[in-house]
Short mmCIF file of C-alpha atoms in Angstrom, two decimals:
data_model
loop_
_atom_site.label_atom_id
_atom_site.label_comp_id
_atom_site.label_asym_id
_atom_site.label_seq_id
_atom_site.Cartn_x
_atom_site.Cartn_y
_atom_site.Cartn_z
CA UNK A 4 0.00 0.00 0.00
CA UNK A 5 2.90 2.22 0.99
CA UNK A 6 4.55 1.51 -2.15
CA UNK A 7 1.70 2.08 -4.44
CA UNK A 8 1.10 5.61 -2.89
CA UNK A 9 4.96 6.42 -2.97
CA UNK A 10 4.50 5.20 -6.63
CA UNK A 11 1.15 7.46 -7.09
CA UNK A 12 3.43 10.74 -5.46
CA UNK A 13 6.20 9.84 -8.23
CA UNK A 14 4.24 9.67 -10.97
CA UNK A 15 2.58 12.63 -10.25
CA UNK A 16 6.40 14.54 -9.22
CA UNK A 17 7.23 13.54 -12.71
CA UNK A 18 3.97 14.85 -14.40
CA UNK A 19 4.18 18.45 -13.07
CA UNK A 20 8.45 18.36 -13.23
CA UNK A 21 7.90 17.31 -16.89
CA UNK A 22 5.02 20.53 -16.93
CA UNK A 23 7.60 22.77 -15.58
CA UNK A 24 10.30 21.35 -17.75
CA UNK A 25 8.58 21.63 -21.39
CA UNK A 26 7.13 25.20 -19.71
CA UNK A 27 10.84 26.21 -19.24
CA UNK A 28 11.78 24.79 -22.54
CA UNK A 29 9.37 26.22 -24.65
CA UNK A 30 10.54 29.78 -22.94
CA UNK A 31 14.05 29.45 -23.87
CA UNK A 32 13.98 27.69 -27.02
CA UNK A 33 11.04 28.64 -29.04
CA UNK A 34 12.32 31.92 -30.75
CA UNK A 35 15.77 29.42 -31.46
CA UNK A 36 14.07 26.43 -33.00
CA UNK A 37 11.83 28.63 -35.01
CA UNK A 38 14.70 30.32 -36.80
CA UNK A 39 16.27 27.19 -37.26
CA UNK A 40 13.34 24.98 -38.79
CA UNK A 41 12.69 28.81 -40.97
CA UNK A 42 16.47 28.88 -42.48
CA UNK A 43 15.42 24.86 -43.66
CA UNK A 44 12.01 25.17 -44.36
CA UNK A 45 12.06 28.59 -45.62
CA UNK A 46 8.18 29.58 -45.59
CA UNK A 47 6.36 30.93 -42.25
CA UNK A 48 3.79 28.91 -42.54
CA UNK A 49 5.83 25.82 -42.84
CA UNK A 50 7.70 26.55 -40.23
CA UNK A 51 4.82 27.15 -37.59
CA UNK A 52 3.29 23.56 -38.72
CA UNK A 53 7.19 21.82 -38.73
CA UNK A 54 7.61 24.10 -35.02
CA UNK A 55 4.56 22.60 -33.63
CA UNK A 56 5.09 18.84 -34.56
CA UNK A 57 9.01 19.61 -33.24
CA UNK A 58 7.41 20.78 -29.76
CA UNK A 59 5.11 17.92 -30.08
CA UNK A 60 7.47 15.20 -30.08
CA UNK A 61 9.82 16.64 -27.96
CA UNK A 62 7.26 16.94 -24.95
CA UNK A 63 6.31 13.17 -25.43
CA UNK A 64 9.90 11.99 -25.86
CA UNK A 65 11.13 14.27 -22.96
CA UNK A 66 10.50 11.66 -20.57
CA UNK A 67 13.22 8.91 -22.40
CA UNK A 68 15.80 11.74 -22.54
CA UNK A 69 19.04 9.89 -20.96
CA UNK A 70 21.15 12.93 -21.24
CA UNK A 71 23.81 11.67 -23.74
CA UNK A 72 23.85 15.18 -25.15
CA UNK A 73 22.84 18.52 -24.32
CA UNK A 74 19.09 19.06 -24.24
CA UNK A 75 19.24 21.96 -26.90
CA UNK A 76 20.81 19.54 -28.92
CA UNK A 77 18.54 16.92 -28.52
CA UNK A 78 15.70 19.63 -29.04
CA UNK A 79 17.50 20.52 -32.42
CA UNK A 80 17.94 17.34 -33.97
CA UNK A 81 13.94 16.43 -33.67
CA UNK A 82 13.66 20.01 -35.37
CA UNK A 83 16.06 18.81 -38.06
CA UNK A 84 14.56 15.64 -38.38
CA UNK A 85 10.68 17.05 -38.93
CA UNK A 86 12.31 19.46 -41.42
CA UNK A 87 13.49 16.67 -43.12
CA UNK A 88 10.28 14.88 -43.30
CA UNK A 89 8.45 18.36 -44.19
CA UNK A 90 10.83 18.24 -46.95
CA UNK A 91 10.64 14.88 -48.05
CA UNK A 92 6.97 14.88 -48.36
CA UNK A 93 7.20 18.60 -50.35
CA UNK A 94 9.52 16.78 -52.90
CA UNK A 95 7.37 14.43 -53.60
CA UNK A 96 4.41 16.33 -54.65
CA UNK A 97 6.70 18.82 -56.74
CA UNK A 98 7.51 18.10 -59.98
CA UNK A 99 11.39 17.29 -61.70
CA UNK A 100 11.47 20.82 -63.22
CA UNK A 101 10.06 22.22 -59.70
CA UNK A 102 12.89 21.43 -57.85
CA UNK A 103 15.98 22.76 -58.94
CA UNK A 104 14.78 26.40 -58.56
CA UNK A 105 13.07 24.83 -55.27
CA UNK A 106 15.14 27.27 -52.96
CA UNK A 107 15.06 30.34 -54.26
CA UNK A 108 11.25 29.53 -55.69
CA UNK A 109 10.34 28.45 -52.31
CA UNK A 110 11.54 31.93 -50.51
CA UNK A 111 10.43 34.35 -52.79
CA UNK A 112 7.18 32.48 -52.73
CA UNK A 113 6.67 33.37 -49.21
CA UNK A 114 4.84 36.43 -47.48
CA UNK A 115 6.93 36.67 -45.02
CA UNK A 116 10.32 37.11 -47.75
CA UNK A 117 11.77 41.15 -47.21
CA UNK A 118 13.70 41.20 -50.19
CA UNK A 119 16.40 43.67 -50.10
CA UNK A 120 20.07 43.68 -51.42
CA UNK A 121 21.46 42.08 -48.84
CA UNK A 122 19.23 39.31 -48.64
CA UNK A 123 19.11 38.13 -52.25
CA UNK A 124 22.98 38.24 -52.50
CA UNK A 125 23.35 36.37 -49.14
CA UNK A 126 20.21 34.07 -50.23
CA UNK A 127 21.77 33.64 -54.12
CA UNK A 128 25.03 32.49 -52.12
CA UNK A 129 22.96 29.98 -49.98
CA UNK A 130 21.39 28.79 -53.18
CA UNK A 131 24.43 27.78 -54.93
CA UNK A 132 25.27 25.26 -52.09
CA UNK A 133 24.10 21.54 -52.03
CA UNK A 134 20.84 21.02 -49.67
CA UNK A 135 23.31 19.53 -47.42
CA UNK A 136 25.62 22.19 -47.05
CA UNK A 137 23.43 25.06 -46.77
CA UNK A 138 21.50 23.10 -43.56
CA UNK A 139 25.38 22.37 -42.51
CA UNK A 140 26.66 26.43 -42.66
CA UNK A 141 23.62 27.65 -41.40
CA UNK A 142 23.33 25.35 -38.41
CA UNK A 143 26.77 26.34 -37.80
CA UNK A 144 27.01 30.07 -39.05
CA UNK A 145 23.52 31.37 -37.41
CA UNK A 146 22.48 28.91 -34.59
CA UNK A 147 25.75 29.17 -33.39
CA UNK A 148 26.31 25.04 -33.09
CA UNK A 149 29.40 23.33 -32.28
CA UNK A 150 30.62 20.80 -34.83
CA UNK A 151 30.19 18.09 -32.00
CA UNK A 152 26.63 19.20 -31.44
CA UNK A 153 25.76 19.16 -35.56
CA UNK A 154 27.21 15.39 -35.83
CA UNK A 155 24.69 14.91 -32.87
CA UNK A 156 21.96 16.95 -35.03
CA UNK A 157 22.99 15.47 -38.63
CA UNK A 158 23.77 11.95 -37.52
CA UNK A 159 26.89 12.51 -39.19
CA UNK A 160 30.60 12.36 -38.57
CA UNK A 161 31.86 15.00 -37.43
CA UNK A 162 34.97 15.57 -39.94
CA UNK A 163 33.12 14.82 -42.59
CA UNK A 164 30.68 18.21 -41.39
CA UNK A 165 33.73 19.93 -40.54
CA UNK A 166 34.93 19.42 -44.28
CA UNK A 167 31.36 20.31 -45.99
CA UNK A 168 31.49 23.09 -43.77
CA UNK A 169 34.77 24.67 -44.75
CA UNK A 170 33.65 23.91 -48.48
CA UNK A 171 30.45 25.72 -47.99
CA UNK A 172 32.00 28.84 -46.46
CA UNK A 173 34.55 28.67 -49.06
CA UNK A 174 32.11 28.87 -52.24
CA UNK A 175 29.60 31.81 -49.52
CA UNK A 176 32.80 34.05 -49.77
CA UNK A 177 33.72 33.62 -53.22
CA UNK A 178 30.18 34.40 -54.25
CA UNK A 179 30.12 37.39 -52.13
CA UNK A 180 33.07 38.64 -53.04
CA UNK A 181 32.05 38.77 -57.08
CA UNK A 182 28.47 40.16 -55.84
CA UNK A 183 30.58 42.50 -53.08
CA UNK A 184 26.99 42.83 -50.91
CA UNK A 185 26.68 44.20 -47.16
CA UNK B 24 38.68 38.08 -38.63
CA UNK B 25 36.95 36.63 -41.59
CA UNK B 26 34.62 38.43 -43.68
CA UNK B 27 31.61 36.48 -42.84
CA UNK B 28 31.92 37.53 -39.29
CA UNK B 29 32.67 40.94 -40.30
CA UNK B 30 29.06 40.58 -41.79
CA UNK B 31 27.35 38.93 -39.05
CA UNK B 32 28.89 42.69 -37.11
CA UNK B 33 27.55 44.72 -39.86
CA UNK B 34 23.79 42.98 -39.67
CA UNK B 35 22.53 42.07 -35.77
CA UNK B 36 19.53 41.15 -36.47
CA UNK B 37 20.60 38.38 -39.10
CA UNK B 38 17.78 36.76 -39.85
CA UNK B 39 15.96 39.85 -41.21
CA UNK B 40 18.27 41.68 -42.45
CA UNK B 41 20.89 39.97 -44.01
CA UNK B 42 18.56 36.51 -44.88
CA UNK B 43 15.13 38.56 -45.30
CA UNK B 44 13.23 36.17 -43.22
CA UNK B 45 10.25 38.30 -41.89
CA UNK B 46 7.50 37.43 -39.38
CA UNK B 47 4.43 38.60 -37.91
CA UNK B 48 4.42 40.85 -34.88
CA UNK B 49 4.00 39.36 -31.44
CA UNK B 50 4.21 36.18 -33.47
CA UNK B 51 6.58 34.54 -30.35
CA UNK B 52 3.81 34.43 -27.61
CA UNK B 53 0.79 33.47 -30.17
CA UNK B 54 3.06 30.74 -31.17
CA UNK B 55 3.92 29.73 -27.67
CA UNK B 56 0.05 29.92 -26.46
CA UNK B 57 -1.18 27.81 -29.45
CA UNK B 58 1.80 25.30 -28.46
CA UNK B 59 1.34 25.49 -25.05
CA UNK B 60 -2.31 24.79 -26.21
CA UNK B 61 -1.53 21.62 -28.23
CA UNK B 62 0.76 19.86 -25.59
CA UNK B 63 -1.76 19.92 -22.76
CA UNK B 64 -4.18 17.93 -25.42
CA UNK B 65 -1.19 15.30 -25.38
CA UNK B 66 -1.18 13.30 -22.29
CA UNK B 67 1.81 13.67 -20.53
CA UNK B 68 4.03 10.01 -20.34
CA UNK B 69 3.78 8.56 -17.17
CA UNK B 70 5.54 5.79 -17.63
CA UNK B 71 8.88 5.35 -15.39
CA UNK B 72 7.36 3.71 -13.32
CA UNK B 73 4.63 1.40 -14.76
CA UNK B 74 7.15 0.64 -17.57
CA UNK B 75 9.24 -1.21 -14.73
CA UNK B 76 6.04 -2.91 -14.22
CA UNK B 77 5.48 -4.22 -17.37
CA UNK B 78 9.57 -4.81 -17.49
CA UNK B 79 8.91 -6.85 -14.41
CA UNK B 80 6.46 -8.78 -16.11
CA UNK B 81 7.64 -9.34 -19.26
CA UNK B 82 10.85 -10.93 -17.26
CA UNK B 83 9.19 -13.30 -15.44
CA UNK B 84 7.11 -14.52 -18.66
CA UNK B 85 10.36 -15.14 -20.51
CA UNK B 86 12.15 -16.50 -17.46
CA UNK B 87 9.06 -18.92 -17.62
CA UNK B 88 8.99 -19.73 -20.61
CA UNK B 89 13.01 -20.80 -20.70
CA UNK B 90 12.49 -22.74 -17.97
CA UNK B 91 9.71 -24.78 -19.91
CA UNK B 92 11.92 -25.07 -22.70
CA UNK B 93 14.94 -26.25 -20.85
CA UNK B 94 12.88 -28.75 -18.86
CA UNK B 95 11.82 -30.05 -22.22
CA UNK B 96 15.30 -30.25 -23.86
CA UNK B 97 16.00 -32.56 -20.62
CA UNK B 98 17.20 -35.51 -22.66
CA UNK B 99 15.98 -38.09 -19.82
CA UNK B 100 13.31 -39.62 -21.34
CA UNK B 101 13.79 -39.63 -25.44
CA UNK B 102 10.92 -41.44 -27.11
CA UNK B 103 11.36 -43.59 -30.20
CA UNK B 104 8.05 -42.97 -32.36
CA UNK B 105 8.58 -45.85 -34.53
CA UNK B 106 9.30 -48.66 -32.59
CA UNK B 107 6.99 -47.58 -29.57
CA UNK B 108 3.84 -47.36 -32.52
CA UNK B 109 4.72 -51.15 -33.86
CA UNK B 110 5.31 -52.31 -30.04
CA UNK B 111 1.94 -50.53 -29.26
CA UNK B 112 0.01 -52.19 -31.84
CA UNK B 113 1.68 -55.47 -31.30
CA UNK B 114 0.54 -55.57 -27.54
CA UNK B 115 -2.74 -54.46 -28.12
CA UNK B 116 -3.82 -57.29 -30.37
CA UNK B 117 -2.33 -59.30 -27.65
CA UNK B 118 -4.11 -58.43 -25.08
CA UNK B 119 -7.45 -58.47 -27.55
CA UNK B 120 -7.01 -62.10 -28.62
CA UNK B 121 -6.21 -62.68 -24.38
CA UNK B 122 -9.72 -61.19 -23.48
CA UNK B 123 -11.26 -62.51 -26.69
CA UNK B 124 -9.91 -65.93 -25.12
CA UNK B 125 -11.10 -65.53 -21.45
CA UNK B 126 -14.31 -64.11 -22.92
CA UNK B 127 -14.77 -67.63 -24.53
CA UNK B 128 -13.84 -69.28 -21.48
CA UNK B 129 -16.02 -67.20 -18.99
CA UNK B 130 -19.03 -68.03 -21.37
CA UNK B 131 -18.56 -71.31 -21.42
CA UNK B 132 -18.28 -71.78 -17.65
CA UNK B 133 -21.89 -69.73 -17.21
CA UNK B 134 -23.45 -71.91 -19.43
CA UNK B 135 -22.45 -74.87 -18.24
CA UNK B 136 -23.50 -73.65 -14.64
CA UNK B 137 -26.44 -72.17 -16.37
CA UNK B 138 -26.97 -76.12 -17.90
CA UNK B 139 -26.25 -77.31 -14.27
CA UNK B 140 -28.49 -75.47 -12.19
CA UNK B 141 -31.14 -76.61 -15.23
CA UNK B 142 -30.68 -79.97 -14.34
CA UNK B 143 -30.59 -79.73 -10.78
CA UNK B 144 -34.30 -77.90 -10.65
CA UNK B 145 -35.55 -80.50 -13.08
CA UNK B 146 -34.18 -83.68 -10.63
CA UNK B 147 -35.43 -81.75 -7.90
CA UNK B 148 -38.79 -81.50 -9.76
#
């Protein structure tokens, strides 16, 4: 009897820590994530459905978290992995002509796109990189992630980011240097 | 310092100015609310400790079931099928022809009681 009400009392510790937890989360990380599942997904709209499903499965999977990596991190690779799957199912209902303008088609496209110099010469450079290394830079170049952390995110090795990295910076700077924006 | 960072200097707020990603106003807390919204309609996990449970259980099933097996693999009493099924049938007609036999036998002792008795009540009478 004691042991089923100490297990009633735990179960219910957990429930409102767990409250207080995704509560605290959702604080701190929100305005991050968002950014982060934007720069992949490109559209607003997108990115508040791909947000929601992120926050979603991270409250329900909160509970298995063993701590093998930071919680942000954890937090960012379910955002990179419903990005993916936002992405996968997009490329399937576009067509073979569709999707190599995809990325600049897809921005432009949006409401929420504030063209200005800047922007198109910074988005043109982000456009001439493969999927992988524009996800790769801008993980690393605007949300501020360690390599360690993006092998985490990726599933990838983490020389083998550090490399598409470096490429990807490599071809940003040469195309900004023949535009000569900012 | 590299140019890109010299760029990230130049525009603080990146995402808008330098990428041109744009949002609504006050977008942050209607997104959090309508979030905050959508996780209390998912039922919190509360499994830690029930999942032990079930662990628990699951344990003991398999533990059982191993034990059944192992008792089974036991290699104390192996049967042989064939020559148990021909000693089987062999027996059995045995035994059928004994009784058949001692069926015959039995019979013929009633009736000649049966015959007995007959006479008796008819010297008697």
């Amino acid at each position: 009897m004691a042991i089923a009400l100490s297990h009633k009392i735990a179960i219910n510790n957990v429930s409102k820590k767990q409250e207080t937890d995704i509560n605290d989360l959702l604080d701190q990380q929100h305005d991050r994530l968002y950014w982060m599942i934007r720069k992949i997904v490109l559209g607003h709209d997108d990115a508040l459905d791909v947000l929601q499903n992120t926050w979603i499965k991270i409250h329900k999977g909160l509970p298995s978290f063993k701590g093998e990596s930071k919680i942000e991190t954890w937090m960012f690779r379910i955002a990179y992995n419903e990005c993916m799957r936002f992405l996968a199912q997009k490329k399937a209902t576009l067509c073979l002509d569709e999707l190599d303008t995809d990325y600049m088609h897809s921005l432009t496209a949006d409401n929420y796109f504030n063209a200005n110099d800047a922007s198109i010469g910074f988005q043109n450079a982000l456009a001439n990189l493969t999927q992988i290394e524009r996800h790769i830079f801008s993980l690393k170049y605007f949300d501020e992630l360690t390599f360690k952390a993006l092998a985490v995110v990726l599933d990838s090795n983490e020389n083998s980011i550090k490399t598409r990295y470096y490429k990807a910076e490599k071809k940003i700077k040469e195309y900004l240097t023949k535009a000569t924006i900012g | 310092m590299n140019d890109l960072e010299q760029l990230k200097e130049k525009h603080p707020n990146l995402h808008k100015s330098l990428l041109g990603l744009d949002r609504p106003e006050d977008f942050s807390n209607h997104s959090k609310a309508l979030i905050r919204q959508k996780l209390t309609a998912v039922p919190i996990k509360k499994t830690p400790v029930i999942s032990m449970h079930r662990l628990i259980g699951i344990g003991a099933i398999a533990a059982s079931v191993l034990l059944l097996m192992t008792i089974n693999l036991n290699p104390t009493s192996v049967p042989q099928d064939s020559a148990a099924v021909v000693e089987d049938g062999y027996v059995t007609s045995l035994l059928l022809d004994t009784l058949l036999l001692e069926e015959e036998v039995i019979d013929q002792v009633i009736q000649e009681s049966l015959l007995d008795n007959f006479e008796e009540n008819l010297a008697l009478n």
